Amino acid sequence: MAGVANQNILLGVTGGIAAYKSVELARLLVKGGARVRVVMTEAACRFVSPLTFQAVTANPVRTQLFDEAHEAAMGHIELARWADQMIIAPASADFMARMAQGLADDLLSTLYLASTASVTVAPAMNRRMWRHPAVQHNLSLLEDRGIRILGPETGEQACGDTGIGRMSEPSEIFAALDVAAGSGLFAGRKVLITAGPTHEPFDPVRFIGNRSSGKMGFAVAQAFVREGAEVLLVSGPVQLATPAGVQRINVQTALQMREAVFDNIQAVDIFVACAAVADYRPESPRENKIKKTDDRLELNLLRNPDILAEVAALEKGPFTLGFAAETENLAENARAKLSKKKLDMLAANRVGDDLGFESDDNSLLVLWPNGEKQLPLQNKQQLAHALITLLEQQYRDAGRGD
Ligand code: CTP
C-alpha cells in the first residue's frame, strides 16, 4: 500500500509554540491511514495538552520515561521498535542539541537512540537561534547521520520577528513523510549493493585507493529500503553512517569485497555495483613498513577480478546495474561497457574537475540495451530515487518483477 497508510508513525513533539500545528499533522497522518503514537517532552506539554493529541490519534500520549503504567502496556524499547518512521515536529534547538549529543535523559531522546526507524526533523525556533553556529553545527551532525531535515520556513514568527525559523506547514510535513514511506515498489526483493572505494595495501600502513566517498551507493541503499527491499550493503572504507534498515558488511580490499558478494549472492534479485573497486592490487604486500632507502620504488600490480562482470555472467543471476565513471566520451564508453559486461543497466557519470566522487550532487546517464535516459543534476538522495524508479521499469520489462 502506498505512503503512510498502515505505517506506524511516532510523532515527537518538543517545546515550542509550533506544537499546536503538530495537532494538525497528527490529524493528517491519522486521516492518511497511519497508526500514530505521540510522545511529548515536558516543555511541549506547556504549549499543548497531551489530551488534545490523545483525542486526535485515539492512542494514549506518553510524556515520561519512568511511567510504570505505560511501560507495562508498551515498553519504551518496544515503542522504539514499533515505529516505521519517527517525526520530531516541532524540533526545538534544545532537542536538536540533545539528539546531536546522543543524550537519553527523557523518553523522546531515548526513543530516538533506541529506534532504527527513519527520522525526520522539522525545526522551529527564533531566527537568531536558528542561525547560531551551535545550532547549525548540530544540524550538520544530524544531516550527516542521514536524518531528514524539513524546513524551517521563512515568515512571521510568534515572537514578532520576521525571518527563518517557522516550522514547515503540517501538509508539507505530511507529504514528505508520505513520500519517504515509499510505495513498496521493491517489497519482497533482495538487493545487494557494493559501495565506496577499496584499499589495496602494499605494506601494513599504506595502500592504493581512490576518492570514492560511497555517498551514491549509500543513497541507493536507502532508496531501496524505503521502497520495501531487503538490502545488504557491502562497503569499502567510508565515513558514512549505515542508513536505517540496511544490513552492512565492511571490507577493505577488492578480494574481500568479492568474497562478501559471492557469500551472499544466492537469492539476490538485484545487484547494484556502486563501488569504485581498485582495478589492480600490489602483487606481494610487504610484511613490514617500506623504508625510504632507495631512490626508486617499484610495485608490481596484479589485476583484480571484476566483481560486476562475474555476477553478470552467473547463470540465473540477479538483475545487474553497474556504474561507470568517465572523464570523456561518456555515452560511447558507457554503452560499450554495458554490452561488454552483459549488464541489464548501467549508470554513467562524468568525473574529474570536482564532479562526481565527493560531491553531494550528481547527474547520471542511465543506459539499458534498447534505451537510455538522462537524469539531471540533483542531490544523491533524489538521484538514487529516480534511478531505482527507472530500474523498476526495466526489471519489470525484463520479466523479473513477477
Ligand atoms: N567493478 C567491479 N569490480 C571491479 C571493477 C569494477 O565490480 N574489479 C564494477 C564497479 O562497481 C562499477 C563498474 O564495474 O559498477 C565499473 O566498471 P569499470 O569497467 O571498472 O569502469 P571503470 O572503473 O570506469 O573502468 P575503466 O577504467 O576501464 O574505464
CSV table of C-alpha atoms and ligand atoms in Angstrom, one decimal:
chain,number,residue,atom,x,y,z
A,1,MET,CA,0.0,0.0,0.0
A,2,ALA,CA,1.3,3.5,-0.8
A,3,GLY,CA,2.6,6.1,1.5
A,4,VAL,CA,2.0,6.3,5.2
A,5,ALA,CA,-1.1,4.2,5.1
A,6,ASN,CA,-0.7,1.3,7.5
A,7,GLN,CA,2.7,2.7,8.7
A,8,ASN,CA,3.5,3.1,12.4
A,9,ILE,CA,4.4,6.8,12.9
A,10,LEU,CA,6.0,8.1,16.1
A,11,LEU,CA,5.3,11.8,16.4
A,12,GLY,CA,7.7,13.5,18.9
A,13,VAL,CA,6.6,17.0,20.0
A,14,THR,CA,9.1,19.3,21.7
A,15,GLY,CA,8.7,22.6,23.4
A,16,GLY,CA,7.7,25.5,21.1
A,17,ILE,CA,4.7,27.4,20.1
A,18,ALA,CA,4.6,25.5,16.8
A,19,ALA,CA,3.5,22.4,18.9
A,20,TYR,CA,-0.1,23.5,18.2
A,21,LYS,CA,0.5,22.9,14.4
A,22,SER,CA,1.5,19.3,15.2
A,23,VAL,CA,-2.0,18.5,16.2
A,24,GLU,CA,-3.0,19.1,12.6
A,25,LEU,CA,-0.1,17.0,11.5
A,26,ALA,CA,-1.3,14.1,13.7
A,27,ARG,CA,-4.8,14.5,12.3
A,28,LEU,CA,-3.5,14.4,8.7
A,29,LEU,CA,-1.4,11.3,9.5
A,30,VAL,CA,-4.4,9.5,11.0
A,31,LYS,CA,-6.6,10.5,8.1
A,32,GLY,CA,-3.9,9.1,5.7
A,33,GLY,CA,-4.3,5.7,7.4
A,34,ALA,CA,-1.2,5.7,9.6
A,35,ARG,CA,-1.2,4.5,13.2
A,36,VAL,CA,0.1,7.4,15.2
A,37,ARG,CA,1.6,7.5,18.7
A,38,VAL,CA,2.6,10.8,20.2
A,39,VAL,CA,5.5,11.4,22.7
A,40,MET,CA,5.8,14.8,24.2
A,41,THR,CA,8.6,16.4,26.1
A,42,GLU,CA,7.9,18.2,29.3
A,43,ALA,CA,8.2,21.6,27.6
A,44,ALA,CA,5.8,20.6,24.9
A,45,CYS,CA,3.1,19.9,27.5
A,46,ARG,CA,3.3,23.6,28.4
A,47,PHE,CA,2.1,24.6,24.9
A,48,VAL,CA,-0.4,21.9,24.1
A,49,SER,CA,-2.2,19.3,26.4
A,50,PRO,CA,-1.4,15.6,25.8
A,51,LEU,CA,-5.2,15.1,25.9
A,52,THR,CA,-5.5,17.0,22.6
A,53,PHE,CA,-3.2,14.6,20.8
A,54,GLN,CA,-4.8,11.7,22.5
A,55,ALA,CA,-8.2,12.7,21.2
A,56,VAL,CA,-6.9,13.1,17.7
A,57,THR,CA,-4.9,9.9,17.5
A,58,ALA,CA,-7.1,7.7,19.7
A,59,ASN,CA,-3.9,6.5,21.4
A,60,PRO,CA,-2.5,7.3,24.8
A,61,VAL,CA,0.2,10.0,24.8
A,62,ARG,CA,3.4,9.4,26.6
A,63,THR,CA,5.4,12.1,28.3
A,64,GLN,CA,7.6,10.2,30.9
A,65,LEU,CA,10.4,7.7,30.6
A,66,PHE,CA,9.6,6.3,34.0
A,67,ASP,CA,5.9,5.6,33.9
A,68,GLU,CA,5.0,2.2,35.2
A,69,ALA,CA,1.5,2.0,33.8
A,70,HIS,CA,2.6,3.0,30.3
A,71,GLU,CA,5.7,0.8,30.4
A,72,ALA,CA,3.6,-2.2,31.3
A,73,ALA,CA,1.3,-1.6,28.3
A,74,MET,CA,4.1,-0.9,25.8
A,75,GLY,CA,7.7,-0.6,27.0
A,76,HIS,CA,9.8,2.2,25.5
A,77,ILE,CA,12.1,-0.1,23.6
A,78,GLU,CA,9.0,-1.8,22.2
A,79,LEU,CA,7.7,1.6,21.2
A,80,ALA,CA,11.1,2.4,19.5
A,81,ARG,CA,10.9,-0.9,17.6
A,82,TRP,CA,7.2,-0.4,16.7
A,83,ALA,CA,7.9,2.8,14.7
A,84,ASP,CA,8.4,2.7,10.9
A,85,GLN,CA,9.1,6.4,10.9
A,86,MET,CA,9.8,9.0,13.5
A,87,ILE,CA,9.0,12.7,13.0
A,88,ILE,CA,10.1,15.3,15.5
A,89,ALA,CA,7.8,18.3,15.0
A,90,PRO,CA,8.5,20.9,16.2
A,91,ALA,CA,12.1,20.2,17.0
A,92,SER,CA,13.5,22.9,19.4
A,93,ALA,CA,17.1,24.0,19.4
A,94,ASP,CA,17.5,22.2,22.7
A,95,PHE,CA,16.1,18.9,21.4
A,96,MET,CA,18.3,19.0,18.3
A,97,ALA,CA,21.3,19.5,20.6
A,98,ARG,CA,20.3,16.5,22.7
A,99,MET,CA,19.9,14.4,19.5
A,100,ALA,CA,23.3,15.5,18.2
A,101,GLN,CA,24.9,14.7,21.6
A,102,GLY,CA,23.1,11.3,22.0
A,103,LEU,CA,21.6,12.2,25.3
A,104,ALA,CA,18.9,10.0,26.7
A,105,ASP,CA,17.6,12.0,29.6
A,106,ASP,CA,13.9,11.8,28.7
A,107,LEU,CA,11.5,9.5,26.8
A,108,LEU,CA,11.7,11.1,23.4
A,109,SER,CA,15.6,11.4,23.3
A,110,THR,CA,15.8,7.7,24.5
A,111,LEU,CA,13.4,6.6,21.7
A,112,TYR,CA,15.5,8.4,19.2
A,113,LEU,CA,18.6,6.5,20.2
A,114,ALA,CA,16.7,3.1,20.5
A,115,SER,CA,14.9,3.2,17.2
A,116,THR,CA,16.1,2.1,13.8
A,117,ALA,CA,13.2,3.9,12.1
A,118,SER,CA,13.9,6.7,9.6
A,119,VAL,CA,13.9,10.0,11.3
A,120,THR,CA,12.6,13.4,10.1
A,121,VAL,CA,13.1,16.6,12.0
A,122,ALA,CA,11.0,19.8,11.5
A,123,PRO,CA,12.8,22.5,13.4
A,124,ALA,CA,11.1,25.6,14.7
A,125,MET,CA,12.8,28.4,16.6
A,126,ASN,CA,13.6,32.1,16.6
A,127,ARG,CA,15.6,33.2,13.5
A,128,ARG,CA,18.7,34.2,15.6
A,129,MET,CA,18.7,30.9,17.4
A,130,TRP,CA,18.4,29.1,14.1
A,131,ARG,CA,21.4,31.0,12.7
A,132,HIS,CA,23.6,30.4,15.8
A,133,PRO,CA,26.7,28.4,14.9
A,134,ALA,CA,25.9,25.9,17.7
A,135,VAL,CA,22.5,25.1,16.2
A,136,GLN,CA,24.0,25.0,12.6
A,137,HIS,CA,26.7,22.6,13.8
A,138,ASN,CA,24.1,20.3,15.4
A,139,LEU,CA,22.1,20.5,12.3
A,140,SER,CA,25.0,19.3,10.1
A,141,LEU,CA,25.7,16.5,12.6
A,142,LEU,CA,22.1,15.3,12.2
A,143,GLU,CA,22.2,15.6,8.5
A,144,ASP,CA,25.5,13.6,8.3
A,145,ARG,CA,23.6,10.8,10.2
A,146,GLY,CA,21.1,10.6,7.4
A,147,ILE,CA,18.3,12.4,9.3
A,148,ARG,CA,15.9,14.3,7.0
A,149,ILE,CA,15.5,17.9,7.9
A,150,LEU,CA,12.3,19.7,6.7
A,151,GLY,CA,12.3,23.5,6.8
A,152,PRO,CA,12.3,25.7,8.7
A,153,GLU,CA,10.5,28.2,6.6
A,154,THR,CA,10.8,32.0,6.4
A,155,GLY,CA,8.0,34.2,7.6
A,156,GLU,CA,6.4,35.9,10.5
A,157,GLN,CA,7.4,34.4,13.9
A,158,ALA,CA,5.4,34.1,17.1
A,159,CYS,CA,7.9,36.4,18.8
A,160,GLY,CA,7.2,39.2,16.4
A,161,ASP,CA,10.4,38.8,14.3
A,162,THR,CA,10.3,38.0,10.7
A,163,GLY,CA,12.8,35.6,9.3
A,164,ILE,CA,13.8,32.0,9.0
A,165,GLY,CA,12.6,29.6,11.8
A,166,ARG,CA,8.9,28.9,11.3
A,167,MET,CA,8.0,25.2,11.3
A,168,SER,CA,7.0,23.8,7.9
A,169,GLU,CA,3.3,23.5,7.3
A,170,PRO,CA,1.7,20.3,8.5
A,171,SER,CA,0.5,19.5,5.0
A,172,GLU,CA,4.1,19.7,3.8
A,173,ILE,CA,5.5,17.5,6.6
A,174,PHE,CA,2.7,15.0,5.9
A,175,ALA,CA,3.6,15.0,2.1
A,176,ALA,CA,7.3,14.4,2.9
A,177,LEU,CA,6.5,11.5,5.3
A,178,ASP,CA,4.2,10.1,2.7
A,179,VAL,CA,6.9,10.1,0.0
A,180,ALA,CA,9.5,8.8,2.4
A,181,ALA,CA,7.3,5.9,3.3
A,182,GLY,CA,7.7,4.8,-0.4
A,183,SER,CA,5.1,2.8,-2.2
A,184,GLY,CA,6.6,-0.7,-1.7
A,185,LEU,CA,8.0,-0.9,-5.3
A,186,PHE,CA,10.6,-3.4,-4.2
A,187,ALA,CA,8.7,-5.2,-1.4
A,188,GLY,CA,9.9,-8.7,-1.0
A,189,ARG,CA,13.0,-8.2,-3.2
A,190,LYS,CA,16.6,-8.8,-2.0
A,191,VAL,CA,19.1,-6.2,-3.2
A,192,LEU,CA,22.9,-6.4,-2.8
A,193,ILE,CA,24.9,-3.2,-3.3
A,194,THR,CA,28.6,-2.6,-3.3
A,195,ALA,CA,29.8,0.9,-2.3
A,196,GLY,CA,32.8,3.0,-1.6
A,197,PRO,CA,36.4,2.6,-2.6
A,198,THR,CA,38.6,-0.4,-2.0
A,199,HIS,CA,42.0,-0.1,-0.3
A,200,GLU,CA,44.8,-2.3,-1.6
A,201,PRO,CA,47.7,-2.5,0.8
A,202,PHE,CA,51.3,-2.6,-0.2
A,203,ASP,CA,52.7,-2.5,3.3
A,204,PRO,CA,51.0,-2.5,6.7
A,205,VAL,CA,50.3,1.3,6.7
A,206,ARG,CA,50.0,2.2,3.0
A,207,PHE,CA,47.5,1.3,0.3
A,208,ILE,CA,46.4,2.2,-3.2
A,209,GLY,CA,42.9,3.7,-3.1
A,210,ASN,CA,40.7,6.2,-4.8
A,211,ARG,CA,38.5,9.2,-4.0
A,212,SER,CA,35.1,7.4,-3.9
A,213,SER,CA,33.1,8.7,-0.9
A,214,GLY,CA,30.4,6.0,-1.0
A,215,LYS,CA,27.6,8.6,-0.9
A,216,MET,CA,25.9,7.3,-4.1
A,217,GLY,CA,25.9,3.7,-3.0
A,218,PHE,CA,24.6,4.6,0.4
A,219,ALA,CA,21.9,6.7,-1.1
A,220,VAL,CA,20.9,3.9,-3.4
A,221,ALA,CA,20.7,1.5,-0.4
A,222,GLN,CA,18.5,4.0,1.5
A,223,ALA,CA,16.2,4.4,-1.6
A,224,PHE,CA,15.7,0.6,-1.9
A,225,VAL,CA,14.9,0.2,1.8
A,226,ARG,CA,12.3,2.9,1.6
A,227,GLU,CA,10.7,1.0,-1.3
A,228,GLY,CA,10.4,-2.1,0.9
A,229,ALA,CA,13.5,-4.1,-0.3
A,230,GLU,CA,15.8,-6.1,1.9
A,231,VAL,CA,19.2,-4.5,1.4
A,232,LEU,CA,22.7,-5.8,2.0
A,233,LEU,CA,25.4,-3.2,1.6
A,234,VAL,CA,29.0,-4.4,1.1
A,235,SER,CA,31.0,-1.3,1.7
A,236,GLY,CA,34.7,-0.3,1.4
A,237,PRO,CA,36.2,2.1,3.9
A,238,VAL,CA,34.0,5.2,4.0
A,239,GLN,CA,33.0,7.8,6.6
A,240,LEU,CA,29.2,7.3,6.4
A,241,ALA,CA,26.6,6.0,8.8
A,242,THR,CA,24.6,3.0,7.8
A,243,PRO,CA,21.1,4.0,6.6
A,244,ALA,CA,18.3,2.7,8.9
A,245,GLY,CA,17.1,-0.8,7.9
A,246,VAL,CA,20.2,-1.6,5.8
A,247,GLN,CA,22.4,-4.6,6.7
A,248,ARG,CA,26.1,-3.8,6.1
A,249,ILE,CA,29.3,-5.7,5.7
A,250,ASN,CA,32.6,-3.8,5.8
A,251,VAL,CA,35.5,-4.7,3.7
A,252,GLN,CA,38.9,-3.2,2.7
A,253,THR,CA,40.1,-4.8,-0.4
A,254,ALA,CA,38.6,-5.9,-3.8
A,255,LEU,CA,39.2,-9.6,-2.9
A,256,GLN,CA,37.3,-9.2,0.4
A,257,MET,CA,34.5,-7.4,-1.4
A,258,ARG,CA,34.3,-10.2,-4.0
A,259,GLU,CA,34.1,-12.8,-1.2
A,260,ALA,CA,31.4,-10.9,0.7
A,261,VAL,CA,29.4,-10.6,-2.5
A,262,PHE,CA,29.6,-14.2,-3.5
A,263,ASP,CA,28.9,-15.4,0.0
A,264,ASN,CA,25.6,-13.6,-0.2
A,265,ILE,CA,24.6,-13.6,-3.9
A,266,GLN,CA,22.2,-16.5,-3.6
A,267,ALA,CA,18.6,-15.5,-3.8
A,268,VAL,CA,19.5,-11.9,-4.6
A,269,ASP,CA,17.1,-10.3,-7.1
A,270,ILE,CA,19.1,-7.2,-7.9
A,271,PHE,CA,22.8,-6.5,-7.8
A,272,VAL,CA,24.0,-2.8,-7.9
A,273,ALA,CA,27.7,-2.3,-8.2
A,274,CYS,CA,28.4,1.3,-7.0
A,275,ALA,CA,31.8,0.5,-5.6
A,276,ALA,CA,34.9,2.1,-7.2
A,277,VAL,CA,36.8,-1.2,-7.0
A,278,ALA,CA,40.6,-0.8,-7.5
A,279,ASP,CA,41.4,-2.5,-10.8
A,280,TYR,CA,44.8,-3.6,-9.5
A,281,ARG,CA,46.3,-4.7,-6.2
A,282,PRO,CA,50.0,-4.9,-5.2
A,283,GLU,CA,51.3,-8.4,-6.0
A,284,SER,CA,53.1,-9.1,-2.8
A,285,PRO,CA,52.3,-6.6,0.0
A,286,ARG,CA,55.3,-6.2,2.4
A,287,GLU,CA,55.1,-7.6,5.9
A,288,ASN,CA,56.8,-4.5,7.3
A,289,LYS,CA,56.7,-0.8,6.5
A,290,ILE,CA,58.8,0.0,3.5
A,291,LYS,CA,61.7,2.3,4.4
A,292,LYS,CA,62.8,5.1,2.1
A,293,THR,CA,66.2,3.7,1.4
A,294,ASP,CA,66.1,3.6,-2.4
A,295,ASP,CA,65.6,6.4,-4.9
A,296,ARG,CA,63.1,4.3,-6.9
A,297,LEU,CA,60.4,2.0,-5.7
A,298,GLU,CA,58.7,-0.4,-8.0
A,299,LEU,CA,55.5,-2.0,-7.2
A,300,ASN,CA,54.2,-4.9,-9.2
A,301,LEU,CA,50.4,-4.8,-9.6
A,302,LEU,CA,48.0,-7.7,-10.3
A,303,ARG,CA,44.7,-7.3,-12.0
A,304,ASN,CA,41.7,-7.6,-9.6
A,305,PRO,CA,38.7,-9.7,-10.5
A,306,ASP,CA,35.8,-7.8,-12.0
A,307,ILE,CA,33.1,-8.5,-9.4
A,308,LEU,CA,30.3,-7.0,-11.5
A,309,ALA,CA,31.2,-8.9,-14.7
A,310,GLU,CA,31.4,-12.1,-12.6
A,311,VAL,CA,28.0,-11.6,-11.2
A,312,ALA,CA,26.5,-10.7,-14.6
A,313,ALA,CA,28.0,-13.9,-16.0
A,314,LEU,CA,26.2,-16.1,-13.4
A,315,GLU,CA,23.6,-18.4,-14.8
A,316,LYS,CA,20.2,-17.4,-13.4
A,317,GLY,CA,22.0,-14.4,-11.8
A,318,PRO,CA,20.3,-11.3,-10.5
A,319,PHE,CA,19.3,-8.2,-12.5
A,320,THR,CA,22.5,-6.2,-12.7
A,321,LEU,CA,23.1,-2.4,-12.6
A,322,GLY,CA,26.7,-1.2,-13.0
A,323,PHE,CA,28.2,2.3,-12.7
A,324,ALA,CA,30.8,3.9,-14.9
A,325,ALA,CA,32.9,6.9,-14.1
A,326,GLU,CA,34.1,8.5,-17.3
A,327,THR,CA,36.2,11.6,-17.9
A,328,GLU,CA,35.5,11.6,-21.7
A,329,ASN,CA,33.1,10.2,-24.4
A,330,LEU,CA,30.6,9.4,-21.7
A,331,ALA,CA,27.8,7.9,-23.8
A,332,GLU,CA,30.0,5.9,-26.1
A,333,ASN,CA,32.2,4.4,-23.4
A,334,ALA,CA,29.2,3.6,-21.2
A,335,ARG,CA,27.4,1.8,-23.9
A,336,ALA,CA,30.5,-0.3,-24.7
A,337,LYS,CA,30.7,-1.2,-21.0
A,338,LEU,CA,27.1,-2.2,-20.8
A,339,SER,CA,27.4,-4.7,-23.6
A,340,LYS,CA,30.9,-5.9,-22.7
A,341,LYS,CA,29.9,-6.8,-19.2
A,342,LYS,CA,26.5,-8.0,-20.3
A,343,LEU,CA,24.7,-5.8,-17.9
A,344,ASP,CA,20.9,-5.1,-17.6
A,345,MET,CA,21.6,-1.4,-16.9
A,346,LEU,CA,24.5,1.0,-16.5
A,347,ALA,CA,24.5,4.4,-14.8
A,348,ALA,CA,27.3,6.6,-16.1
A,349,ASN,CA,28.6,9.9,-14.7
A,350,ARG,CA,31.3,12.3,-15.6
A,351,VAL,CA,34.1,12.6,-13.1
A,352,GLY,CA,37.0,15.0,-12.8
A,353,ASP,CA,37.0,18.8,-12.3
A,354,ASP,CA,35.4,18.3,-8.8
A,355,LEU,CA,32.4,16.4,-10.3
A,356,GLY,CA,31.2,13.1,-9.0
A,357,PHE,CA,33.1,11.3,-6.3
A,358,GLU,CA,33.0,13.6,-3.3
A,359,SER,CA,30.2,16.0,-4.1
A,360,ASP,CA,26.6,15.8,-2.8
A,361,ASP,CA,25.1,16.3,-6.2
A,362,ASN,CA,25.4,14.4,-9.4
A,363,SER,CA,23.7,13.6,-12.7
A,364,LEU,CA,23.6,10.3,-14.5
A,365,LEU,CA,23.2,8.9,-18.0
A,366,VAL,CA,21.3,5.6,-17.5
A,367,LEU,CA,21.5,3.1,-20.3
A,368,TRP,CA,20.0,-0.3,-21.0
A,369,PRO,CA,20.2,-2.5,-24.1
A,370,ASN,CA,17.5,-0.7,-26.0
A,371,GLY,CA,17.2,2.7,-24.4
A,372,GLU,CA,18.6,5.4,-22.2
A,373,LYS,CA,17.6,8.4,-20.0
A,374,GLN,CA,19.5,11.4,-18.7
A,375,LEU,CA,18.8,12.1,-15.0
A,376,PRO,CA,19.6,15.7,-14.4
A,377,LEU,CA,21.8,17.2,-11.7
A,378,GLN,CA,20.3,16.8,-8.2
A,379,ASN,CA,21.3,15.6,-4.8
A,380,LYS,CA,22.3,12.0,-4.5
A,381,GLN,CA,19.2,11.0,-2.5
A,382,GLN,CA,16.9,12.3,-5.1
A,383,LEU,CA,19.0,10.9,-7.9
A,384,ALA,CA,19.0,7.4,-6.2
A,385,HIS,CA,15.2,7.5,-6.0
A,386,ALA,CA,15.0,8.5,-9.7
A,387,LEU,CA,17.5,5.7,-10.6
A,388,ILE,CA,15.6,2.9,-8.8
A,389,THR,CA,12.3,4.1,-10.3
A,390,LEU,CA,13.9,3.6,-13.7
A,391,LEU,CA,15.4,0.3,-12.7
A,392,GLU,CA,12.0,-0.9,-11.6
A,393,GLN,CA,10.6,-0.4,-15.1
A,394,GLN,CA,13.4,-2.3,-16.7
A,395,TYR,CA,13.2,-5.0,-14.1
A,396,ARG,CA,9.6,-5.5,-14.9
A,397,ASP,CA,10.1,-5.3,-18.7
A,398,ALA,CA,12.8,-7.9,-18.3
A,399,GLY,CA,10.1,-10.2,-16.9
A,400,ARG,CA,11.8,-10.3,-13.5
A,401,GLY,CA,9.2,-8.4,-11.5
A,402,ASP,CA,6.6,-11.3,-11.3
B,1,CTP,N1,33.6,-3.2,-10.9
B,1,CTP,C1,33.6,-4.3,-10.1
B,1,CTP,N2,34.8,-4.9,-9.9
B,1,CTP,C2,36.0,-4.4,-10.4
B,1,CTP,C3,35.9,-3.3,-11.2
B,1,CTP,C4,34.7,-2.6,-11.4
B,1,CTP,O1,32.6,-4.8,-9.7
B,1,CTP,N3,37.1,-5.1,-10.2
B,1,CTP,C5,32.3,-2.5,-11.1
B,1,CTP,C6,32.1,-1.2,-10.5
B,1,CTP,O2,31.5,-1.3,-9.2
B,1,CTP,C7,31.2,-0.4,-11.5
B,1,CTP,C8,31.7,-0.9,-12.8
B,1,CTP,O3,32.2,-2.2,-12.5
B,1,CTP,O4,29.9,-0.8,-11.4
B,1,CTP,C9,32.8,-0.1,-13.3
B,1,CTP,O5,33.3,-0.7,-14.4
B,1,CTP,P1,34.8,-0.5,-14.9
B,1,CTP,O6,34.9,-1.2,-16.2
B,1,CTP,O7,35.8,-0.8,-13.9
B,1,CTP,O8,34.7,1.0,-15.1
B,1,CTP,P2,35.8,2.0,-14.9
B,1,CTP,O9,36.4,1.9,-13.5
B,1,CTP,O10,35.2,3.3,-15.3
B,1,CTP,O11,36.8,1.3,-15.8
B,1,CTP,P3,37.8,1.8,-17.0
B,1,CTP,O12,38.9,2.4,-16.2
B,1,CTP,O13,38.1,0.5,-17.7
B,1,CTP,O14,37.0,2.8,-17.8
